[in-house]
Each structure stands twice: as structure tokens, then as C-alpha cells.
Coordinates of N, CA, C and O in Angstrom, one line a residue:
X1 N -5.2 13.4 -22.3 CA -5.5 13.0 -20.9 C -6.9 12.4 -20.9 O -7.9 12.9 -21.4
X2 N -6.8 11.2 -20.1 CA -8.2 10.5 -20.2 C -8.7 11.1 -18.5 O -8.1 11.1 -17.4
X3 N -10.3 11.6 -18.9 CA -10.7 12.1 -17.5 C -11.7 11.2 -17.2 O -12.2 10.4 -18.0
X4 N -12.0 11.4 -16.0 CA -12.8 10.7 -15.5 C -14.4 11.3 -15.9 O -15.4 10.7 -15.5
X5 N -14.5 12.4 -16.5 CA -15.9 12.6 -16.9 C -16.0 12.5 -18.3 O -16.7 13.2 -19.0
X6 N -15.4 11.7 -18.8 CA -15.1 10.8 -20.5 C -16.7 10.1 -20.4 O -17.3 9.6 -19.5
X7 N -17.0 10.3 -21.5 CA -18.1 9.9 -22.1 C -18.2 8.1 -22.1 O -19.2 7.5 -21.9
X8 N -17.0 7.7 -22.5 CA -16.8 6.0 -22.5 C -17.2 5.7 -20.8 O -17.9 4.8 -20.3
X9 N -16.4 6.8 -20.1 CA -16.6 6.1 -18.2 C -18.0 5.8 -18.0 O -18.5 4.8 -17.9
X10 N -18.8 7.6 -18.0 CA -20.1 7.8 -17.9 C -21.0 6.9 -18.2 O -21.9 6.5 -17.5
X11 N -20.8 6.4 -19.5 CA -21.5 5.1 -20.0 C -22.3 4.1 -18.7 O -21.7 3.6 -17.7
X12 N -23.0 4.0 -18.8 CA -24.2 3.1 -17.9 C -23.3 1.8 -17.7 O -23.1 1.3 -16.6
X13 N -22.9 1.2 -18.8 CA -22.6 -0.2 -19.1 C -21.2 -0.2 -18.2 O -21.0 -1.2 -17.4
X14 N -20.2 1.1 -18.3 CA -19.0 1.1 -17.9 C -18.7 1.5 -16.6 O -17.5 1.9 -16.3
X15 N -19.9 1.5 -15.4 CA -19.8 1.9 -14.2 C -19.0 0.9 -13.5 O -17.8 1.1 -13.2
X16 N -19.5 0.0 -13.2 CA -18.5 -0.9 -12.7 C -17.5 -1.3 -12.6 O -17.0 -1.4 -11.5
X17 N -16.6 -1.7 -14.1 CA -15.3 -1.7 -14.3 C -14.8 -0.8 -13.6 O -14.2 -1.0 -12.5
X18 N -15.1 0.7 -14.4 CA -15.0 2.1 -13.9 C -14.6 1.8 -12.8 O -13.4 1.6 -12.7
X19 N -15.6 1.7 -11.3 CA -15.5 1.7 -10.1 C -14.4 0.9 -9.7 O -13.6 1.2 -8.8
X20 N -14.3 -0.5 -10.6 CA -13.6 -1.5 -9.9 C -12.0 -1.2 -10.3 O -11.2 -1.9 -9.7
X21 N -11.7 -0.5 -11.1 CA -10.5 -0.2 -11.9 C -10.3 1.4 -10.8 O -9.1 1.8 -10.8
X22 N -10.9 1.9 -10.2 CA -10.5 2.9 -9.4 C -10.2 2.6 -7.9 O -9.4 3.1 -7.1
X23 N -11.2 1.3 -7.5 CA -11.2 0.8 -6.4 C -9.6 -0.2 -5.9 O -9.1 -0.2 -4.8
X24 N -9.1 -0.9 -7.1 CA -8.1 -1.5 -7.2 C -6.6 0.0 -7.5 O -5.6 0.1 -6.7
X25 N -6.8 0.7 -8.3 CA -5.3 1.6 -8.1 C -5.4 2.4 -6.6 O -4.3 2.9 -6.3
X26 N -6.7 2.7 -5.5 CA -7.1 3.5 -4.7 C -6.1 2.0 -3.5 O -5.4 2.4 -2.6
X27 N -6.3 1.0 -3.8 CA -5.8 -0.1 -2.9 C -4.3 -0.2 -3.4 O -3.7 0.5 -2.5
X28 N -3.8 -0.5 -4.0 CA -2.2 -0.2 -4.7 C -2.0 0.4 -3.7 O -1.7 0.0 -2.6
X29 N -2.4 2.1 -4.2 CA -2.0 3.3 -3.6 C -1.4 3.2 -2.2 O -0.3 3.5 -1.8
X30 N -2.5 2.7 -1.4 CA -2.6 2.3 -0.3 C -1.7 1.5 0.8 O -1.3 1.8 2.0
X31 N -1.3 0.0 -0.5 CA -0.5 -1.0 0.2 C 1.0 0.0 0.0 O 1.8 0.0 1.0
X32 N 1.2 0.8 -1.2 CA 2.4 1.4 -1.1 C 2.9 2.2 -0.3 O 4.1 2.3 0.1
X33 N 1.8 2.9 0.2 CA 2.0 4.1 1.2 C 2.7 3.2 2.5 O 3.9 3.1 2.8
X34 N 1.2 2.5 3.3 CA 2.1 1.3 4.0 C 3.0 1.0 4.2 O 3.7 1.3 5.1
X35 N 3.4 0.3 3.0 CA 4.8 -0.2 2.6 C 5.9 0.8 3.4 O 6.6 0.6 4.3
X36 N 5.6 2.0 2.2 CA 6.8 2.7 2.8 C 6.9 3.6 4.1 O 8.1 4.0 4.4
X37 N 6.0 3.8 4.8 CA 5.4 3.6 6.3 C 6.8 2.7 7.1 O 7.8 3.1 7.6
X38 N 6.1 1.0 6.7 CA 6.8 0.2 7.5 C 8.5 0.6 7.1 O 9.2 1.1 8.0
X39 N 8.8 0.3 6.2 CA 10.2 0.4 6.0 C 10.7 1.6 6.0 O 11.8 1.5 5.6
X40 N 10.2 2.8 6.4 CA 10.9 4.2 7.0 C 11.0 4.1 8.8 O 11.7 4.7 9.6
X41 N 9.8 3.2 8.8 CA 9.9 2.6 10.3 C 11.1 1.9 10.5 O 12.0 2.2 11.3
X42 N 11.1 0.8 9.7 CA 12.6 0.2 10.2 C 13.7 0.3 9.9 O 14.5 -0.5 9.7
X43 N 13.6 1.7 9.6 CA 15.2 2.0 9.2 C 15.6 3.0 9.9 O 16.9 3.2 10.0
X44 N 14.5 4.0 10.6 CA 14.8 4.6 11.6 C 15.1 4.3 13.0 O 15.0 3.2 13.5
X45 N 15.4 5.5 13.7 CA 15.8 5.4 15.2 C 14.8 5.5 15.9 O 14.7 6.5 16.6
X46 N 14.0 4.7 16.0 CA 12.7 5.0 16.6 C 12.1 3.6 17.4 O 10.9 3.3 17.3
X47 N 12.7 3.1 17.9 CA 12.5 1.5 18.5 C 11.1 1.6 19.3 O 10.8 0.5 19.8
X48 N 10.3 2.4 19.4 CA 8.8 2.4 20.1 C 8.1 2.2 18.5 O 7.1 1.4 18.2
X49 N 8.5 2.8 17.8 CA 7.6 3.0 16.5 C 7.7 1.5 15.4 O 7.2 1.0 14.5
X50 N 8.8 1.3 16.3 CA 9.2 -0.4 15.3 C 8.4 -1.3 16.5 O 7.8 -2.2 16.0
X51 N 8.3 -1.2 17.9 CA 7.7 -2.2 18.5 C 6.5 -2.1 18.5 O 5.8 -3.0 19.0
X52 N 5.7 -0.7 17.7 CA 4.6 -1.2 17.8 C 4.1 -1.7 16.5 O 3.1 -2.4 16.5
X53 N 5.0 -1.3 15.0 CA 5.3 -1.9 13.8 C 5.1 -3.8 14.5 O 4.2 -4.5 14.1
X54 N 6.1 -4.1 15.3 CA 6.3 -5.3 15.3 C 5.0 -6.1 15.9 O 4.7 -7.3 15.7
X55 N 4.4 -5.2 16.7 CA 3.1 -5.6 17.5 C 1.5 -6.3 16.4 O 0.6 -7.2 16.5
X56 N 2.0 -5.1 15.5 CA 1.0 -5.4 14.5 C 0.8 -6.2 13.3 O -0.1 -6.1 12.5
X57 N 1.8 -6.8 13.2 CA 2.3 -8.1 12.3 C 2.8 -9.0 13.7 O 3.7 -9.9 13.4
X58 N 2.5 -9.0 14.6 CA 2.0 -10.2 15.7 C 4.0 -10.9 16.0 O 4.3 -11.8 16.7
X59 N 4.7 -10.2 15.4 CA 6.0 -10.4 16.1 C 6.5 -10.2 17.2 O 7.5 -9.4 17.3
X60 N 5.8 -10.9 18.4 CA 5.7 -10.7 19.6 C 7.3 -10.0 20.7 O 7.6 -9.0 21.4
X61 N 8.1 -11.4 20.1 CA 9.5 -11.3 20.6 C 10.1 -10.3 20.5 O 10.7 -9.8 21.5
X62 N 10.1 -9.8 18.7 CA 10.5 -9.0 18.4 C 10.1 -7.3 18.2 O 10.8 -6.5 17.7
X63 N 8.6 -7.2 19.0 CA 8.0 -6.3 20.1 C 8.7 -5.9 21.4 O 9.1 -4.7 21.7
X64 N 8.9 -7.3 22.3 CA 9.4 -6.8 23.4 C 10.9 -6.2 22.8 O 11.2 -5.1 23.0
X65 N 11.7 -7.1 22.2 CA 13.0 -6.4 22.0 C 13.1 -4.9 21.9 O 14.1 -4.2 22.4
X66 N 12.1 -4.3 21.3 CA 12.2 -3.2 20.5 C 11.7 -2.0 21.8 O 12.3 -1.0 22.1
X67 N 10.6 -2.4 22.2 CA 10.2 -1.7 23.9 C 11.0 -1.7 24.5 O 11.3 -0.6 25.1
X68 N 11.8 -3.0 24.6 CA 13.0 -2.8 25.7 C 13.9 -1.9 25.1 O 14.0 -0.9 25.9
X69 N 14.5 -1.7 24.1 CA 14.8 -0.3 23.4 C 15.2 0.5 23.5 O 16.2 1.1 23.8
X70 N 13.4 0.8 23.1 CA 13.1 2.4 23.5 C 13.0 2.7 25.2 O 13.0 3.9 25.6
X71 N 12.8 1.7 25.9 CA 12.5 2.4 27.3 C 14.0 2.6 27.6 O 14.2 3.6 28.4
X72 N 15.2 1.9 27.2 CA 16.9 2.5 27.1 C 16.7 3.8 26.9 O 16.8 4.6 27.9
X73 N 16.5 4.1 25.4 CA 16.6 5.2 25.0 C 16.1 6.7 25.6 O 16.7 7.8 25.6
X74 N 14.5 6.4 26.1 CA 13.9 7.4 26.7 C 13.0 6.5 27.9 O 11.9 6.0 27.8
X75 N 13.8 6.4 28.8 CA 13.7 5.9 30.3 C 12.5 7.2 30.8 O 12.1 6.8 31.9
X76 N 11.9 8.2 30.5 CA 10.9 8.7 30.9 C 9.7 9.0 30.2 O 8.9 9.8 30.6
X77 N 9.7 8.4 29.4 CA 8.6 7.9 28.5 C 7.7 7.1 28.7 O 7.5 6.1 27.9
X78 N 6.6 7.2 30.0 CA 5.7 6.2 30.7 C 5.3 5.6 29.7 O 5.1 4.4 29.9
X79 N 4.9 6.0 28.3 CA 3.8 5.2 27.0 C 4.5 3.7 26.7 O 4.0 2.6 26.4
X80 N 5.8 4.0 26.9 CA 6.7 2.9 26.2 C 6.8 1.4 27.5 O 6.9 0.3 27.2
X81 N 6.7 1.8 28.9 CA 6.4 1.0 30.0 C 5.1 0.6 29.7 O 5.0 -0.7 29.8
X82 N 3.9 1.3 29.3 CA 2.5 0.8 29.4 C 2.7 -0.3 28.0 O 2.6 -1.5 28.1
X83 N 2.9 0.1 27.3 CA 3.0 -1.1 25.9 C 3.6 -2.4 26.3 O 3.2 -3.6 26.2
X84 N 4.6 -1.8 26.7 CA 5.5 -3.5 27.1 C 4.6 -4.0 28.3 O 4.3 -5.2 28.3
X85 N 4.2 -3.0 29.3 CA 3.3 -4.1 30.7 C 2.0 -5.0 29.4 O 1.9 -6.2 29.1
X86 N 1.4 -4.2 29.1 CA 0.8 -4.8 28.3 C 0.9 -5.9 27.4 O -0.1 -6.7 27.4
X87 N 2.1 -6.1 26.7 CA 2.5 -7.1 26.1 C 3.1 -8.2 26.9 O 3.0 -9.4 26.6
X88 N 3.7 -7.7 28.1 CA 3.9 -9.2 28.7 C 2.5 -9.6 29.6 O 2.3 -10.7 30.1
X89 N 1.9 -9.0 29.8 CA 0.2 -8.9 30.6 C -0.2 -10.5 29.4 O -0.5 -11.6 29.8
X90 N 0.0 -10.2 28.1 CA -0.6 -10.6 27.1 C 0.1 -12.1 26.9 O -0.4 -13.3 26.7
X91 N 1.0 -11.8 27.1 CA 2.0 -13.1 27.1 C 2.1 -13.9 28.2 O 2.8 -14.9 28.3
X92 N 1.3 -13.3 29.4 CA 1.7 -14.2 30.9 C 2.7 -13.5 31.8 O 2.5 -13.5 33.0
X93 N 3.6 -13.1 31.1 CA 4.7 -12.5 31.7 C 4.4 -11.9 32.9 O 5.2 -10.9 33.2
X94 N 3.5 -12.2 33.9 CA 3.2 -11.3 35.1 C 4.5 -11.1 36.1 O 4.4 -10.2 36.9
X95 N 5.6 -11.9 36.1 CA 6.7 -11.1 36.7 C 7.1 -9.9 36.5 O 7.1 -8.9 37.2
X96 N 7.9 -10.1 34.6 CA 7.9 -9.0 33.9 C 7.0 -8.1 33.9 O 7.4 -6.9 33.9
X97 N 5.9 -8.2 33.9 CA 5.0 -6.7 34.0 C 4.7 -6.6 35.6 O 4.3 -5.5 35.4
X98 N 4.7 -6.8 36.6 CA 4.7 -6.4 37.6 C 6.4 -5.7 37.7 O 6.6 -4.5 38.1
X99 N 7.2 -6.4 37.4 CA 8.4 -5.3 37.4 C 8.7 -3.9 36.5 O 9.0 -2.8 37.0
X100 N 8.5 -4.2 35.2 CA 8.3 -3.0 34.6 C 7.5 -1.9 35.1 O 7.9 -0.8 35.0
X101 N 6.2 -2.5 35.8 CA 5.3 -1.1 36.4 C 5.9 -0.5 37.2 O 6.1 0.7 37.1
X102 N 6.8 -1.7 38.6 CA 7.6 -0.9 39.5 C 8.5 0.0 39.2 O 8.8 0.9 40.0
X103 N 9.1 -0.2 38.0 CA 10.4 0.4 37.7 C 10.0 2.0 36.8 O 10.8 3.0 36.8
X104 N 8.3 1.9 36.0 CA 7.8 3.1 35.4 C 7.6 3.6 36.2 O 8.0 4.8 36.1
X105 N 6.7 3.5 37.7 CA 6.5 4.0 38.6 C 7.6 4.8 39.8 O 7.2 5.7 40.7
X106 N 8.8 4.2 39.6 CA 9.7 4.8 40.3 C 10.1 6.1 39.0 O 11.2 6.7 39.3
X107 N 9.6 6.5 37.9 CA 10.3 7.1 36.8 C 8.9 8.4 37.3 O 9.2 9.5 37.7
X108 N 7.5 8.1 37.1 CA 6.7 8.3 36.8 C 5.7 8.0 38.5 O 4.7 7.2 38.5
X109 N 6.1 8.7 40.0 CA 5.3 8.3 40.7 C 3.6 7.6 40.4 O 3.2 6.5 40.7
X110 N 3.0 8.9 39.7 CA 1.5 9.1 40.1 C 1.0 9.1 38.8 O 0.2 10.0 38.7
X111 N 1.2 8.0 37.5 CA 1.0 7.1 36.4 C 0.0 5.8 36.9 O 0.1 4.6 37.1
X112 N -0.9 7.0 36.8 CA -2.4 6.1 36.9 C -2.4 4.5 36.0 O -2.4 3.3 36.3
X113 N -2.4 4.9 35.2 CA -2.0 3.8 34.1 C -1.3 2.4 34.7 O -1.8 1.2 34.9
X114 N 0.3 3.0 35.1 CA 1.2 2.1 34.9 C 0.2 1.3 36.7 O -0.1 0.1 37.0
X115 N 0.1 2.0 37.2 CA -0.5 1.7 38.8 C -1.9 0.8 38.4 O -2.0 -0.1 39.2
X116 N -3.0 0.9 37.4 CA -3.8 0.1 37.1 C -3.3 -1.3 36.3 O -4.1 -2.3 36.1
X117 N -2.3 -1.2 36.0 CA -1.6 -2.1 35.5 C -0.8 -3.2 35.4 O -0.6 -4.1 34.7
X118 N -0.2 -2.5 37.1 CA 0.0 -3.1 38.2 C -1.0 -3.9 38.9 O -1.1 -5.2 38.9
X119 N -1.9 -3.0 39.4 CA -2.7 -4.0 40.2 C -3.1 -5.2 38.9 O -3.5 -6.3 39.3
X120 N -3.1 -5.0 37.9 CA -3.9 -6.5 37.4 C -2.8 -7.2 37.1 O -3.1 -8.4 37.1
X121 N -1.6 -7.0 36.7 CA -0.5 -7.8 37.4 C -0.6 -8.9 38.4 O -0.6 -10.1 38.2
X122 N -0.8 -7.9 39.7 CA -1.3 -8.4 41.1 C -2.1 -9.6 40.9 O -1.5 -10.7 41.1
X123 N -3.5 -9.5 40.4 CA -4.4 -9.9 40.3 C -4.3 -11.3 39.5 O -4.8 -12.4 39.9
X124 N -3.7 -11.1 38.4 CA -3.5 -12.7 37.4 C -2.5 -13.5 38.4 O -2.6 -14.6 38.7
X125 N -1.5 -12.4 38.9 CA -0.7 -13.5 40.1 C -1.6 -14.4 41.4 O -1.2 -15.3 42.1
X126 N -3.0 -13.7 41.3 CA -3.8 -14.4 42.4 C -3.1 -13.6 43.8 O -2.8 -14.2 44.8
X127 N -2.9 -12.4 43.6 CA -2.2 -11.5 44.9 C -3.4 -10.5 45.2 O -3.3 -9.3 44.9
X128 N -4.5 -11.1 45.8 CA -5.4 -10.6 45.5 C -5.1 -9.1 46.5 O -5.3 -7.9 46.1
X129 N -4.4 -9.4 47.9 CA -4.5 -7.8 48.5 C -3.7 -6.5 48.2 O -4.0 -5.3 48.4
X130 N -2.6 -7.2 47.5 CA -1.7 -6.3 46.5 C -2.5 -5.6 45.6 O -2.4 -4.4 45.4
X131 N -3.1 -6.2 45.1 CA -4.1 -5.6 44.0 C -5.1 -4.9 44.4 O -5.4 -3.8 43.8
X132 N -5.7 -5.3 45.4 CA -6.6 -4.2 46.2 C -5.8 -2.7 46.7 O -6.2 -1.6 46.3
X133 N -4.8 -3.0 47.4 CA -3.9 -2.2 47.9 C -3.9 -1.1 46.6 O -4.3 0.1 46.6
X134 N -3.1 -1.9 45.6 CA -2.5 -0.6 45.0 C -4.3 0.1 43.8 O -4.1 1.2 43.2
X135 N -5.6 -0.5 43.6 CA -6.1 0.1 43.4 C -6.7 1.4 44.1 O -6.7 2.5 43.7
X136 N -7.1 0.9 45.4 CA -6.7 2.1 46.6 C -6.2 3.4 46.5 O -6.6 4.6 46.5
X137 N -4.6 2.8 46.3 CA -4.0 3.8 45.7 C -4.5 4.8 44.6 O -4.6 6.1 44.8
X138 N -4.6 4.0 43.4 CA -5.1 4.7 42.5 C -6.6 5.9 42.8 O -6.9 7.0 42.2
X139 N -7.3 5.0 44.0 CA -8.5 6.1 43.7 C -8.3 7.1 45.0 O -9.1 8.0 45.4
X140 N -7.2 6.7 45.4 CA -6.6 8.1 46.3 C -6.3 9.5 45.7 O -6.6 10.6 46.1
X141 N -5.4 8.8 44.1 CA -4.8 10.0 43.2 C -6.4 10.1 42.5 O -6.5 11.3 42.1
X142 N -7.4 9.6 42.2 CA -8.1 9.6 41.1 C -9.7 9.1 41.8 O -10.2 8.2 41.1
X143 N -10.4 9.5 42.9 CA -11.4 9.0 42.9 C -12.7 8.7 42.4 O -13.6 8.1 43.0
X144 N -12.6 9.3 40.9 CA -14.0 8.6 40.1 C -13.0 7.8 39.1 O -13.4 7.7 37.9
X145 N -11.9 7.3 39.6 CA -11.2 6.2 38.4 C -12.7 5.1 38.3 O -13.3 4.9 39.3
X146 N -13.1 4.4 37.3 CA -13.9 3.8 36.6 C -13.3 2.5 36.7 O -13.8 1.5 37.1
X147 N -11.9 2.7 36.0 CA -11.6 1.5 35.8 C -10.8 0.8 37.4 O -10.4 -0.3 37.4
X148 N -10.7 1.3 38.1 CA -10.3 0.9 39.4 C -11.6 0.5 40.5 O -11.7 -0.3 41.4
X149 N -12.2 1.3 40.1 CA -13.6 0.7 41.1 C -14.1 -0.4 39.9 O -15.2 -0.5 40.4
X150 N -14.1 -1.1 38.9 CA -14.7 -2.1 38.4 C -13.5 -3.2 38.6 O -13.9 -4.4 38.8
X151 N -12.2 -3.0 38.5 CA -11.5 -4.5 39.2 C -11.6 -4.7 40.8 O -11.5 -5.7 41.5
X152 N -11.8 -3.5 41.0 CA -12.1 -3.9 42.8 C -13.1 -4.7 43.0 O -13.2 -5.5 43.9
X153 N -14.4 -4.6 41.7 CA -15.7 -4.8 41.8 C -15.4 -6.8 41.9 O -15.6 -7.9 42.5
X154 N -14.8 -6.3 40.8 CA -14.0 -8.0 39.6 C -13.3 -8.8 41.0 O -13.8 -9.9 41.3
X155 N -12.7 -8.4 41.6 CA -11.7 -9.2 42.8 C -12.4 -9.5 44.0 O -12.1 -10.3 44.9
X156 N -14.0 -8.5 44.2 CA -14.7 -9.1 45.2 C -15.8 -10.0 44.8 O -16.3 -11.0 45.4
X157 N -16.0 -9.7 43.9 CA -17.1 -10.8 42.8 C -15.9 -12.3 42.8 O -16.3 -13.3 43.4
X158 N -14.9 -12.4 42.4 CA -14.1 -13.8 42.3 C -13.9 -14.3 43.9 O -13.6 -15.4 44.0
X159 N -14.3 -13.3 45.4 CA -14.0 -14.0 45.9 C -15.3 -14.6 46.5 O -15.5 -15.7 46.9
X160 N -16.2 -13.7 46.5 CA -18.1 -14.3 46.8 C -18.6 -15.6 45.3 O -19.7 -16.2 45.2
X161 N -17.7 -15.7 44.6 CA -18.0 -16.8 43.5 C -17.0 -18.0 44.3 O -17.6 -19.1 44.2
X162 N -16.1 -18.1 44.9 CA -15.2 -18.6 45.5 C -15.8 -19.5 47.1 O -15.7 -20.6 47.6
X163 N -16.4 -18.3 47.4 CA -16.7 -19.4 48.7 C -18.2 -19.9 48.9 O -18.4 -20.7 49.8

């Protein structure tokens, strides 16, 4: 058994190799684990865990397919509505994500989230009172929401830059 407290490693001259020959099987190791990560992901029944698999190798399309999915599969799973609002947020999709919120929101009334998510929905649509409206909302259920008083801030700042 060769150890790592071997007299040849220890060597002054042999630190580096050393290092770089441990640094390189430490990376192997690594891409393998991955590896088999990804492809236990897609071979399972888990279509949230493959869309966000898909999300991160930038396979957009094949993201939404996989959200659309999982939100079949577990229709009360607000996380899986917030991913996809997000992903079509990202894509433009502001119909689609203005609908998805409605439809998480009828699943999930008082889903701070999907309701902030909404309003910027609203907001890229240029609906600016909708967006006000339903932040409102939010700081009804939530009144030190942070992120609701700073798009309220965002939507009156665009309209004093405006006139």
C-alpha cells in the first residue's frame, strides 16, 4: 500500500505532482458522482428534479416540459409553480407566468411568492395597477415584505422617470 505519508511524496521536490495528482483523482471523483447524480435523475420519476437538472445545462424547453410535469403530478406543490413562473418570467413568457401564478394561487391562496410573482408579471406586461394592486395584497398578508415595498418603490420611480 502506497501512503500518502511515503517518504518519496514527503519529498520537497514531490509536493506538487503530489498535490496535482491528488487534485486531478479529487476532480474525476467528482465529475463521476455528478454524472451519476444526473443520470439517476433521469431515470427517475421525479420530473421537478429533471427540470431543474434541465435548467442547469440551460435546456430551456426541456425545463418547461418537465415543470409542466411535475405540476400534473403534484398539483400542490407551490415550489414547482414558482420555478416554471420564473422560467417563463425569464423567457418573456408573461402570459404564461401570469397564468401559472393564477392557477398556483387558486391551489395555494396566501403564497407570498407565487403573488410577488405575479405582480412582476403585471409589471413587465406594463399593467402597472395590477401590479400595484396585487403587491398591496401581499403586504396585507405580509407587512414588512421587503421585496413588495421595493417593486412598489421600482413602479413609482418608472412612473416619476416617465413624466
Amino acid at each position: 500500500v502506497f501512503e500518502l505519508s511515503h517518504p518519496i511524496l514527503l519529498s520537497p521536490k514531490n509536493y506538487f505532482p503530489t498535490l496535482l495528482i491528488c487534485f486531478v483523482i479529487i476532480l474525476w471523483a467528482a465529475s463521476c458522482t455528478q454524472k451519476s447524480k444526473q443520470n439517476s435523475i433521469k431515470t427517475s420519476n421525479d420530473p421537478k428534479g429533471l427540470a431543474l437538472l434541465y435548467l442547469s445545462e440551460n435546456h430551456l424547453d426541456e425545463a418547461v416540459a418537465a415543470f409542466q410535469q411535475a405540476i400534473k403530478m403534484h398539483p400542490e406543490d407551490s415550489s414547482t409553480y414558482i420555478g416554471l413562473t420564473r422560467l417563463y418570467l425569464l423567457q418573456k413568457n408573461y402570459d404564461d407566468a401570469e397564468n401559472l401564478c393564477m392557477e398556483g394561487l387558486k391551489i395555494k391562496p396566501n403564497n407570498i411568492d407565487l403573488m410577488l410573482l405575479l405582480a412582476e408579471a403585471y409589471s413587465l406586461k406594463n399593467e402597472k395597477e395590477s401590479a400595484v394592486k396585487e403587491l398591496q395584497e401581499v403586504l396585507t398578508k405580509d407587512s414588512k415584505n421587503a421585496i413588495a415595498y421595493y417593486q412598489l418603490a421600482q413602479l413609482d420611480n418608472s412612473d416619476s422617470t416617465r413624466g
